[in-house]
Coordinates of C-alpha atoms and ligand atoms in Angstrom, one line a residue:
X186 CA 0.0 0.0 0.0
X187 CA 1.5 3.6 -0.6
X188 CA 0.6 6.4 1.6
X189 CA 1.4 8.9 -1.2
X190 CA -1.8 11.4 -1.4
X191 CA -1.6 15.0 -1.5
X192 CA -5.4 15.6 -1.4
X193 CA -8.0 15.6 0.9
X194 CA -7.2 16.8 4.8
X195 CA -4.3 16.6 6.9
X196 CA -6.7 13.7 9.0
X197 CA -7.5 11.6 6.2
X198 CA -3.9 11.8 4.7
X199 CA -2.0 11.1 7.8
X200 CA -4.9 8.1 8.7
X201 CA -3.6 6.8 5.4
X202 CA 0.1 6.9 6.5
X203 CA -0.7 5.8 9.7
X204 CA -2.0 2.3 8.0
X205 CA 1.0 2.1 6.3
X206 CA 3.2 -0.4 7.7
X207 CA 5.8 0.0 5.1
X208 CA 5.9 3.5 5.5
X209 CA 5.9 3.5 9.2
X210 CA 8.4 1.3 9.7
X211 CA 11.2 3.1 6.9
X212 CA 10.3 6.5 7.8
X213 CA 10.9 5.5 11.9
X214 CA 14.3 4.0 10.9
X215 CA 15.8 6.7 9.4
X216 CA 14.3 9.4 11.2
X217 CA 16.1 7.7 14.5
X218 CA 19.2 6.5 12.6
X219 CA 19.8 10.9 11.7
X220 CA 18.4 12.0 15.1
X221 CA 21.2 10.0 17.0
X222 CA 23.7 10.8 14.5
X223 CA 22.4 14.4 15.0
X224 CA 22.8 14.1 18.8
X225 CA 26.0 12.4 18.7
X226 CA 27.4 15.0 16.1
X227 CA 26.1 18.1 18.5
X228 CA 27.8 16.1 21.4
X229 CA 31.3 15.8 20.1
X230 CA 31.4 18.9 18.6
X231 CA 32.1 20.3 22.2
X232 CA 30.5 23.9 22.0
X233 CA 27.2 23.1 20.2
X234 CA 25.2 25.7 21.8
X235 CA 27.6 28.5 21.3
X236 CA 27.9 27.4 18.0
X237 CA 24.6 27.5 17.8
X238 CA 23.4 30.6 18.9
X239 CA 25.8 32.2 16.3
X240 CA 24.4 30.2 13.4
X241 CA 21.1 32.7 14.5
X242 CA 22.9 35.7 15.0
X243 CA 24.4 35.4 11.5
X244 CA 20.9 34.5 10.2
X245 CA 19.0 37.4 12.5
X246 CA 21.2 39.6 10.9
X247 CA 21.3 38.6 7.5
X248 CA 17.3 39.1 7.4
X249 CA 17.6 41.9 9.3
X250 CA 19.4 43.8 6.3
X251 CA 18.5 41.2 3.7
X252 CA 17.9 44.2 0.6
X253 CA 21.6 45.5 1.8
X254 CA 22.8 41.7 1.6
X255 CA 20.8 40.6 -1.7
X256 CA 22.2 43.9 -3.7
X257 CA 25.4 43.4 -2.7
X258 CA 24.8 39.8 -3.9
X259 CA 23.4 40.3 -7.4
X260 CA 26.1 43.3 -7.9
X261 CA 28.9 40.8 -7.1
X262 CA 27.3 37.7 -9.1
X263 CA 26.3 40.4 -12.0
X264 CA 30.2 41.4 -12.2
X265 CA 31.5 37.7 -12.1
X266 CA 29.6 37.2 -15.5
X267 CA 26.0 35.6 -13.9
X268 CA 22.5 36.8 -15.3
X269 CA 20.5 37.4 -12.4
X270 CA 17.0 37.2 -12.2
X271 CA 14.3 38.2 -9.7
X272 CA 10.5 36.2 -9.5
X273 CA 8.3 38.2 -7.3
X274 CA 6.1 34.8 -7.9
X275 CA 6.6 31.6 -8.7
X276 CA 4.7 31.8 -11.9
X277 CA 7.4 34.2 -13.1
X278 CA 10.2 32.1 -12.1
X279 CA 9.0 29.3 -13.7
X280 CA 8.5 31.3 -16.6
X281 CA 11.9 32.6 -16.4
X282 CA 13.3 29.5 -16.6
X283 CA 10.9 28.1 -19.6
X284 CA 12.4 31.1 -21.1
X285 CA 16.5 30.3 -21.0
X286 CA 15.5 26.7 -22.0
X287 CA 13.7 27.8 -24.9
X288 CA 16.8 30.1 -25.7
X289 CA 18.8 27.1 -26.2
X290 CA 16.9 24.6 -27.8
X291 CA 16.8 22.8 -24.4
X292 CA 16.0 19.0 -24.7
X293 CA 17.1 17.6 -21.5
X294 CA 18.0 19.6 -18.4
X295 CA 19.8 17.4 -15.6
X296 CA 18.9 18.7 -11.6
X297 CA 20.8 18.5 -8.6
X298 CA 18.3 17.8 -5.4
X299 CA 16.1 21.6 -4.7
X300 CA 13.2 22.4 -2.7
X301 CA 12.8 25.8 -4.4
X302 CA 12.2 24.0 -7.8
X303 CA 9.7 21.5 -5.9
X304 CA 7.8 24.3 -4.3
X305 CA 7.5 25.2 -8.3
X306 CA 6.5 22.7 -9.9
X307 CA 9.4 23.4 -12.4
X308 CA 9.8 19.5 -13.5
X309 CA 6.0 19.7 -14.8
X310 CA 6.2 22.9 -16.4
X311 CA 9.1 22.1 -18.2
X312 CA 7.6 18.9 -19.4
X313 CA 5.4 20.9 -20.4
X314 CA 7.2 22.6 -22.9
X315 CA 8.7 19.1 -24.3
X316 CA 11.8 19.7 -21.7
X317 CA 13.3 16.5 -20.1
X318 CA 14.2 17.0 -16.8
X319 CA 15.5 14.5 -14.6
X320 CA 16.7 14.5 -11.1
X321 CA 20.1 13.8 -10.7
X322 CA 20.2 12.7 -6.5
X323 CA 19.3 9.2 -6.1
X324 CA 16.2 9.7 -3.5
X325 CA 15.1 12.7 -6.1
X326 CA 15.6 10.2 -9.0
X327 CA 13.7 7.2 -6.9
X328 CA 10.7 9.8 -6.2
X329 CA 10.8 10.6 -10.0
X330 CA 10.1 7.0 -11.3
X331 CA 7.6 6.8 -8.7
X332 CA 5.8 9.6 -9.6
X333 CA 6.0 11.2 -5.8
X334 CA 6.8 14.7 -4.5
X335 CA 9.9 14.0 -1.6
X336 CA 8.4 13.1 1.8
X337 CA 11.6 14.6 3.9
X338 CA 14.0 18.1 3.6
X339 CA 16.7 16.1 2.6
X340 CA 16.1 12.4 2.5
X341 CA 13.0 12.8 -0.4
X342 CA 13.1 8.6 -0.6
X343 CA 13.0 8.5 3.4
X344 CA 9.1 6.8 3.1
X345 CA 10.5 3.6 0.8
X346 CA 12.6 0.1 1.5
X347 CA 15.0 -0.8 -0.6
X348 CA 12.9 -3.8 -2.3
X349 CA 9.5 -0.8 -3.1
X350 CA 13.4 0.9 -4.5
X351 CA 14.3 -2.1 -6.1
X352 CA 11.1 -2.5 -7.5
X353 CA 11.1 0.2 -9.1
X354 CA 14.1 0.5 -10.5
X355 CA 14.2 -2.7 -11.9
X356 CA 10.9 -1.3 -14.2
X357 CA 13.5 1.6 -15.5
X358 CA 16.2 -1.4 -16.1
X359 CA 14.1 -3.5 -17.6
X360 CA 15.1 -6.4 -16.0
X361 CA 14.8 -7.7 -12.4
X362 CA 17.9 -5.9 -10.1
X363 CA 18.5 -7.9 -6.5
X364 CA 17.4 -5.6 -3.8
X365 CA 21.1 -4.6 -2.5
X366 CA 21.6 -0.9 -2.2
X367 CA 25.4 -1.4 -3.9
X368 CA 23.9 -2.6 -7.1
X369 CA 20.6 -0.7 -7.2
X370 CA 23.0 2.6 -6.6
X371 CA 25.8 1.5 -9.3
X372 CA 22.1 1.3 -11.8
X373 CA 21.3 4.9 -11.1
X374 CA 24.8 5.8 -11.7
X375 CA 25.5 4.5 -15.0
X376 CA 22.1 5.5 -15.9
X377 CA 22.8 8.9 -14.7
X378 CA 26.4 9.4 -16.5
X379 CA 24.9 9.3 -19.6
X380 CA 22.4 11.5 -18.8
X381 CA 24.9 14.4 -17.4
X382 CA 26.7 13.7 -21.0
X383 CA 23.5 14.9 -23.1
X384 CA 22.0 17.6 -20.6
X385 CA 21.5 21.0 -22.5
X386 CA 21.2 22.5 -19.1
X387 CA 22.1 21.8 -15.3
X388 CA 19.6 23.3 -13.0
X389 CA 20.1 23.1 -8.8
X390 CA 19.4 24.8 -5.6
X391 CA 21.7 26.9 -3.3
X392 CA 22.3 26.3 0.1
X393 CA 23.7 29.8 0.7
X394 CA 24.3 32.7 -1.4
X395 CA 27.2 34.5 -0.4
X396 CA 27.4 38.1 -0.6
X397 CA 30.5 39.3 0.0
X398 CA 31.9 37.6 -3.3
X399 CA 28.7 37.0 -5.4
X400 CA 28.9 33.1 -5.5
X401 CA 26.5 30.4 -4.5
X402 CA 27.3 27.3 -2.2
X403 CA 26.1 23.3 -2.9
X404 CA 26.2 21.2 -0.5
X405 CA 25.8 17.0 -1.3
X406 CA 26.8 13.9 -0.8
X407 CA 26.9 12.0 -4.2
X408 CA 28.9 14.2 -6.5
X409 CA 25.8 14.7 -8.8
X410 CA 25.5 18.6 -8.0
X411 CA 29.4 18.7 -9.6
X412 CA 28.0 17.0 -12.5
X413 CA 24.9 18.7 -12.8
X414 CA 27.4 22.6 -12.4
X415 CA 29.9 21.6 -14.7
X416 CA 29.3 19.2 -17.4
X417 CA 26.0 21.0 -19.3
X418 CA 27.1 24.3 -20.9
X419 CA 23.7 26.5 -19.3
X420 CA 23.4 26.8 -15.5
X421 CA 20.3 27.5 -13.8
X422 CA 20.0 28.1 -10.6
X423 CA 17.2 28.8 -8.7
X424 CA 17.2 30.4 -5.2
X425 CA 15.1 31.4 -2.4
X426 CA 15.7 35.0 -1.7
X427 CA 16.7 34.2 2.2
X428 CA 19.9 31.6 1.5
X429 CA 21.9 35.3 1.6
X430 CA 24.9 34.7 4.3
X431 CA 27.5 38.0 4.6
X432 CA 30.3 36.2 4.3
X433 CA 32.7 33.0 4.0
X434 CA 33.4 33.3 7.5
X435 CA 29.8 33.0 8.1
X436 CA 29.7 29.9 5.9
X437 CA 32.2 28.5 8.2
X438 CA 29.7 28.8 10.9
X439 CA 27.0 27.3 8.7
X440 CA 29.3 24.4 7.2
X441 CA 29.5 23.4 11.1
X442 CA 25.5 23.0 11.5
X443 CA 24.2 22.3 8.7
X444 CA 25.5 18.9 8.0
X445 CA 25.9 17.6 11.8
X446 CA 22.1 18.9 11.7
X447 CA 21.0 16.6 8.9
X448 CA 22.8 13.8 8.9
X449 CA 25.2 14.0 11.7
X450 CA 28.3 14.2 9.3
X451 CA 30.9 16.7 10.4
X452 CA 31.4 18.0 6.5
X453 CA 29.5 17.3 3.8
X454 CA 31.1 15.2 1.1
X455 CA 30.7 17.6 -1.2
X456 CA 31.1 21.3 -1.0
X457 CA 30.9 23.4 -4.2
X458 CA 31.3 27.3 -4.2
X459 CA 30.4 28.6 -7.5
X460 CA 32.1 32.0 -9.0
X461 CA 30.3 33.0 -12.0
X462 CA 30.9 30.8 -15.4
X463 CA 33.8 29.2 -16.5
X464 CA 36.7 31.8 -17.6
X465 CA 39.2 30.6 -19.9
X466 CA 41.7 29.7 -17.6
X467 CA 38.8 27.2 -15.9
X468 CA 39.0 23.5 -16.9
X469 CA 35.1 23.2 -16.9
X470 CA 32.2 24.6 -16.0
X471 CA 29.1 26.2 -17.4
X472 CA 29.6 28.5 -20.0
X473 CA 26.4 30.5 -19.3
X474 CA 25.2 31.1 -15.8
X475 CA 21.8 32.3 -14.6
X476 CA 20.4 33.0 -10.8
X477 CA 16.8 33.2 -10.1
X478 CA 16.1 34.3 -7.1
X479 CA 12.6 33.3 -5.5
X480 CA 10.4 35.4 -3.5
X481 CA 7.0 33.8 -3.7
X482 CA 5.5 34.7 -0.3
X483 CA 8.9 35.1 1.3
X484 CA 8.3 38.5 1.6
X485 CA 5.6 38.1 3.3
X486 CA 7.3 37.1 6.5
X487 CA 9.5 39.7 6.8
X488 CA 8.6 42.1 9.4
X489 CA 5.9 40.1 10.3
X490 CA 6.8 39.3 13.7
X491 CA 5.7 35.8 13.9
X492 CA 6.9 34.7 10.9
X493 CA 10.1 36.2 10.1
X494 CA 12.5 34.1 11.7
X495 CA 11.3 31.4 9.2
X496 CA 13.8 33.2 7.2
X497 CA 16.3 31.8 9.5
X498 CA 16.1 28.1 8.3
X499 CA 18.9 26.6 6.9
X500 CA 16.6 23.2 5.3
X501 CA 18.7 21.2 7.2
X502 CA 15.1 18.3 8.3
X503 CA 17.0 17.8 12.1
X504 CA 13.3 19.4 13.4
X505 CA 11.6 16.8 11.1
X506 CA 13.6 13.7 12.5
X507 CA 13.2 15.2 16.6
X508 CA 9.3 15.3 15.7
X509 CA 7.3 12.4 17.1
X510 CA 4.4 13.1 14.5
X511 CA 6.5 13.4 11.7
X512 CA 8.3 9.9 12.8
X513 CA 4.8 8.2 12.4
X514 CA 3.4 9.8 9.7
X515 CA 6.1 10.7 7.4
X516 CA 6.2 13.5 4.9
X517 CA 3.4 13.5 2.2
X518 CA 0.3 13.8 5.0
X519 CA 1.5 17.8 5.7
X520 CA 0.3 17.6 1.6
X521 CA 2.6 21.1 0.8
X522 CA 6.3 20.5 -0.8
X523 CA 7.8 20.9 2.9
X524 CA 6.7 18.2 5.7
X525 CA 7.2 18.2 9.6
X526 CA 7.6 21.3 12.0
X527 CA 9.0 23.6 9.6
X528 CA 6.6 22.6 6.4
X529 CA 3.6 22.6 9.2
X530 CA 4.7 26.6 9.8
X531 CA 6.1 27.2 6.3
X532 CA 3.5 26.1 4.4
X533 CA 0.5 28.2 5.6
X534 CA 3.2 31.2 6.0
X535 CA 3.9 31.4 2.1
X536 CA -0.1 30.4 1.2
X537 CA -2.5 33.4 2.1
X538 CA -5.4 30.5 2.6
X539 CA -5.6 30.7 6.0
X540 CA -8.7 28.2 6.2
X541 CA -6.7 25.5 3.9
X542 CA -3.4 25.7 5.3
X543 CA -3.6 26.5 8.8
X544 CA -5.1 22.9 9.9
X545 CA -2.1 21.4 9.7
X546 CA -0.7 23.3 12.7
X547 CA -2.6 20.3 14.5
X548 CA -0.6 18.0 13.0
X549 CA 1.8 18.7 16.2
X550 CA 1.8 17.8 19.9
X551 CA 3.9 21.3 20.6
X552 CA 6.5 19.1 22.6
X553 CA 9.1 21.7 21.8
X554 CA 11.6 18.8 20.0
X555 CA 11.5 20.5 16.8
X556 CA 13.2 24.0 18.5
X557 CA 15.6 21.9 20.5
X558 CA 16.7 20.1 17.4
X559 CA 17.1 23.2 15.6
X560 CA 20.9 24.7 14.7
X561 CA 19.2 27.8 13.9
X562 CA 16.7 27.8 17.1
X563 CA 13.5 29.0 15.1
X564 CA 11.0 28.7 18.1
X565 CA 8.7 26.6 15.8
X566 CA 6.5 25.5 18.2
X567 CA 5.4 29.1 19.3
X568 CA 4.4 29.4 15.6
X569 CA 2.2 26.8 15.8
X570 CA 0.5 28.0 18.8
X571 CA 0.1 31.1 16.9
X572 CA -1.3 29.5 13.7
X573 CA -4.1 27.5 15.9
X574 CA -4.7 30.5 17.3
X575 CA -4.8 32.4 14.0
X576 CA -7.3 29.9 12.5
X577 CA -9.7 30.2 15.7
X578 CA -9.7 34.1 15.5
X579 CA -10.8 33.4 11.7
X580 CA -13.7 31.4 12.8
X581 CA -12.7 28.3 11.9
X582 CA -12.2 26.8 15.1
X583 CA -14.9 23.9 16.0
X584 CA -17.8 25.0 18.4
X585 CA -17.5 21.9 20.9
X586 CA -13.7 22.3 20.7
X587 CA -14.6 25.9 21.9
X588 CA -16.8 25.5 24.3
X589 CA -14.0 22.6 25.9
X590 CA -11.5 25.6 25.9
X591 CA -13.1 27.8 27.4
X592 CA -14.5 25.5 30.3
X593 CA -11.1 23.7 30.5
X594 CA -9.6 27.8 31.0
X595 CA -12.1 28.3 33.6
X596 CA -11.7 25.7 35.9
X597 CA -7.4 26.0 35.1
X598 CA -7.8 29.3 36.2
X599 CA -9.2 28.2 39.7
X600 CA -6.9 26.1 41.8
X601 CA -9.1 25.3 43.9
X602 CA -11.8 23.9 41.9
X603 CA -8.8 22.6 39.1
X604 CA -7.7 20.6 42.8
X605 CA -11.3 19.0 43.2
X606 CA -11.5 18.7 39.4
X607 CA -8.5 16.3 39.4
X608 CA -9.2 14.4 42.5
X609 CA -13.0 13.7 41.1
X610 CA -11.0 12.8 37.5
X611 CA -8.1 10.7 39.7
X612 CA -11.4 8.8 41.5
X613 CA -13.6 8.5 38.1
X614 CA -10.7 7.1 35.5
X615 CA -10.7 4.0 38.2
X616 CA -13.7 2.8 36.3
X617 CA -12.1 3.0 32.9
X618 CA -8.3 2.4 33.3
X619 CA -7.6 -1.3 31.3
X620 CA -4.1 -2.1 31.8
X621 CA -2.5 0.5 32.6
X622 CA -4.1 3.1 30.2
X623 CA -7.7 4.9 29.3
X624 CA -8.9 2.4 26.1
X625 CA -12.4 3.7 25.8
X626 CA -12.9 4.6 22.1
X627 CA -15.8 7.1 22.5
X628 CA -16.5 10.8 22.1
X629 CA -13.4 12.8 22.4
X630 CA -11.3 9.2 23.0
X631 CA -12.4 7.6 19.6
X632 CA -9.6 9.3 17.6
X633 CA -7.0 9.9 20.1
X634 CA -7.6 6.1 21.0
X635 CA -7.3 4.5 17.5
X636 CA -3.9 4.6 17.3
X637 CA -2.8 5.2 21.1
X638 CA -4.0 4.7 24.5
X639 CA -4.3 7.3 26.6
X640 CA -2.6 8.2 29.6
X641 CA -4.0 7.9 33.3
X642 CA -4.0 10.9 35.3
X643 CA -1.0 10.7 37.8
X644 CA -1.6 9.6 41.2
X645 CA -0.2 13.5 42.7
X646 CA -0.2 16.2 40.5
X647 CA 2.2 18.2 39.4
X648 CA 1.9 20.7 42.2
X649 CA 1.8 18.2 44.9
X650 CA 4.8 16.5 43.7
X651 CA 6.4 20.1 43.4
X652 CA 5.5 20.2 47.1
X653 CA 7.1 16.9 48.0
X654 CA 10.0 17.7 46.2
X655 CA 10.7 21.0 48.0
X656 CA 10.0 19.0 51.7
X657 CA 12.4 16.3 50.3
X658 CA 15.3 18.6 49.5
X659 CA 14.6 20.8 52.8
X660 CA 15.0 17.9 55.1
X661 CA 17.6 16.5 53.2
X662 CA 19.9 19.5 53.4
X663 CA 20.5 19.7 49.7
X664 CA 19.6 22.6 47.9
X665 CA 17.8 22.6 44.9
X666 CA 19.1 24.1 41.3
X667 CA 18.5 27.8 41.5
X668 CA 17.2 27.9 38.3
X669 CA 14.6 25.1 38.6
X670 CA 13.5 26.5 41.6
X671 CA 12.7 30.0 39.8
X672 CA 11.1 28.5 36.9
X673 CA 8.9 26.2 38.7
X674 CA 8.3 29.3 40.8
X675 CA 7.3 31.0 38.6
X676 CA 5.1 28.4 36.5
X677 CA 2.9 28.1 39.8
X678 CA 2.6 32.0 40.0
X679 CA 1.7 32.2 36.7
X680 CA -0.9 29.4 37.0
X681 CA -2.8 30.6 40.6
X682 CA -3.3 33.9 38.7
X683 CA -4.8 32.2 35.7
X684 CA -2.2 32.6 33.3
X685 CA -1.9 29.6 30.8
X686 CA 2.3 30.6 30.3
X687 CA 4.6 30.7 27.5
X688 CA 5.3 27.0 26.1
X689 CA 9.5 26.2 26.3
Ligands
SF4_259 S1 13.4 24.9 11.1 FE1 15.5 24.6 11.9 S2 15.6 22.3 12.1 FE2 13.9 22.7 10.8 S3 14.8 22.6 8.7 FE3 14.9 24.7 9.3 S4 16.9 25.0 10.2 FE4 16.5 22.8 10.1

């Protein structure tokens, strides 16, 4: 069964996914394989928070005085021989880039991995217009023949085995191929050599875009974005108009996080800086280069000040591997071109349909994971608080959910009655609890208990284990962490005077 549907609601797509086994199980594997390698990458780097807090200084800055940044940009890339381009929309990106392959008589155009050109439907439009286009990165290629969008930031194939790969691929040999990732992967590359040889054009991404010297960054682990950037003579690429850093120093700072973000590799294999075309001196390269940079909706979130740290994201999927929604239902049930935390924010930020978009803020327990994980430290799951909120305030909240709210703030509000409330609940749940968890799958309970059981309510609350804790310590003679104390403090404060807090 394949979980790949991009219609419908974010309910019925991820209940699809959910019933996946196939799915659940591949998508689980290698979310946990990058998480620890994530972990153990931050770990032995030493200094991962200082590090990180200056991979978002470098990116609060950079938006901060993104025009200064992107002029300085284009005037550079313009002087090093590129034809830049600016889309406003994605239509007239698209349409830019129908327009240099029509220039040259384009027949094939070979692609390193991009989200930008996802978020575009480039590959379709370009088909359009009798263009071949074929992705060049083996998940990209994989998603191709299987007629999918990527279901993961930087693993697109993250959803599929290697027998659903080996499947497919033996289709595009025409003969059966043994399910063993060394021959399926030695396939795609002969296939793909030949391929590079006749491309008209080579069309990728950009990491970064750096200002200070007007050249654009690749990182990748297969060598296909070398092919792709110096084999065809026409270069496309297309960028969003945030992957502006200052500097190469900055990049330094960015060459640290990003990999050990996604994949837990302390460099990339691959790392390509790109100058302008070839000059004569050059061995290869492009002999034509052109830069489209994106805006569609970016510039929406700037200044908005919810949205604009958005801007910050380096597209590095650690937030998508930390999320425990993600980890179970996998990419293609968010139903934009970007899944998990960030796709769940992203996606209704560059859409103005607020009813469409905005449900699949849901899709998220707002555990906080997805910040943690994050070498930039957008505070995604503020956003999402802010987008439920958003689509309430639009009136498309649900009147029962409402009216729970609004009783549940109520009787939060009061300690003493939120007291009796739990010791009536702690009492009542006796009747219901089946080993060891609430089964019951009615009302409320029938969804949240079709996949899960829920938890009992704990035996002390949270305050009366506070309590205990601060007896505990006192009689002891230790002394409890200063800053736990003040935080919990101030959490209880908060609470007796009604306040619901800041989440984090
Ligand atoms: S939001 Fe953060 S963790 Fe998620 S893709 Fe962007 S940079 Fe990476």
């Amino acid at each position: 069964m394949s979980a790949y549907k991009t219609k419908g609601s974010v309910k019925e797509r991820a209940e699809l996914a959910l019933n996946d086994d196939f799915l659940r199980k591949a998508v689980k594997f290698t979310t946990e394989r990058l998480r620890i390698g994530k972990m153990n990458a931050a770990e032995q780097h030493g200094n991962w928070e200082e590090w990180r807090e200056r991979g978002r200084q470098i990116r609060l800055h950079t938006i901060a005085h993104l025009d200064y940044y992107l002029n300085l940009f284009v005037e550079n890339a313009r002087a090093n021989g590129v034809h830049v381009h600016f889309a406003p929309t994605g239509a007239e990106a698209v349409r830019i880039a129908l327009a240099v392959a029509q220039s040259k008589a384009a027949k094939t155009v070979v692609k390193s991995k991009s989200m930008v050109t996802e978020e575009l439907h480039l590959n379709h439009a370009l088909q359009d217009i009798g263009v071949e286009a074929i992705e060049t990165d083996l998940g990209e290629y994989i998603i191709q023949l299987a007629g999918e969008t990527p279901s993961h930031i930087i693993i697109p194939a993250i959803h599929k085995n290697r027998y659903q790969i080996a499947e497919l691929l033996s289709k595009e040999a025409g003969e059966a191929l043994e399910a063993d990732t060394t021959i399926l992967a030695g396939f795609v590359r002969k296939k793909l050599r030949e391929k590079f040889l006749e491309a008209d054009i080579g069309m990728t991404g950009c990491n970064f875009a750096i200002a200070e010297t007007g050249s654009m960054v690749l990182f990748e682990n297969e060598g296909n974005a070398r092919m792709v950037t110096t084999v065809p003579k026409t270069q496309i690429t297309l960028m969003g108009m945030e992957r502006i850093i200052p500097s190469w120093t900055d990049l330094e700072v960015m060459a640290t996080l990003l990999p050990r973000s996604a994949t837990g590799q302390k460099l990339t294999v691959y790392m390509s800086g790109i100058t302008g075309p070839r000059r004569t001196e050059d061995a290869d390269g492009p002999e034509e280069m052109h830069i489209i940079i994106v805006d569609n909706g970016r510039s929406n979130q700037l200044g908005d000040p919810e949205f604009q740290e958005l801007l910050n994201c380096i597209r590095c999927g650690a937030c998508l591997n930390a999320c425990p929604v993600y980890r179970h239902i996998g990419g293609h049930a968010y139903g934009g071109t970007y899944s998990g935390p960030i796709g769940a924010v992203l996606t209704p930020a560059l859409q103005k349909n607020v009813a469409e978009w905005d449900d699949i803020a849901n899709a998220s327990s707002l555990c906080g994971a997805c910040y943690e994980a994050c070498p930039v430290k957008i505070p995604l799951h503020d956003m999402l608080v802010y987008l439920r909120r958003r689509k309430v305030e639009a009136g498309h909240g649900k009147a029962l959910e409402t009216i729970g709210m609004r009783g549940f703030g109520t009787v939060a509000g009061q300690p003493g009655i939120m007291g009796a409330a739990v010791k009536l609940g702690q009492l009542g749940q006796r009747l219901v609890v089946r080993d060891g968890g609430i089964r019951l799958k009615v009302g409320p309970l029938k969804g949240w208990n079709k996949y899960r059981v829920a938890p009992t309510l704990a035996k002390r609350s949270f305050r009366q284990q506070w309590e205990a804790l601060k007896r505990e310590t006192a009689n002891t003679g230790q002394t409890m962490d200063p800053v736990v104390k003040a935080r919990m403090e101030a959490i209880l404060k908060e609470r007796a005077k009604g306040g619901g807090g800041r989440h984090g």
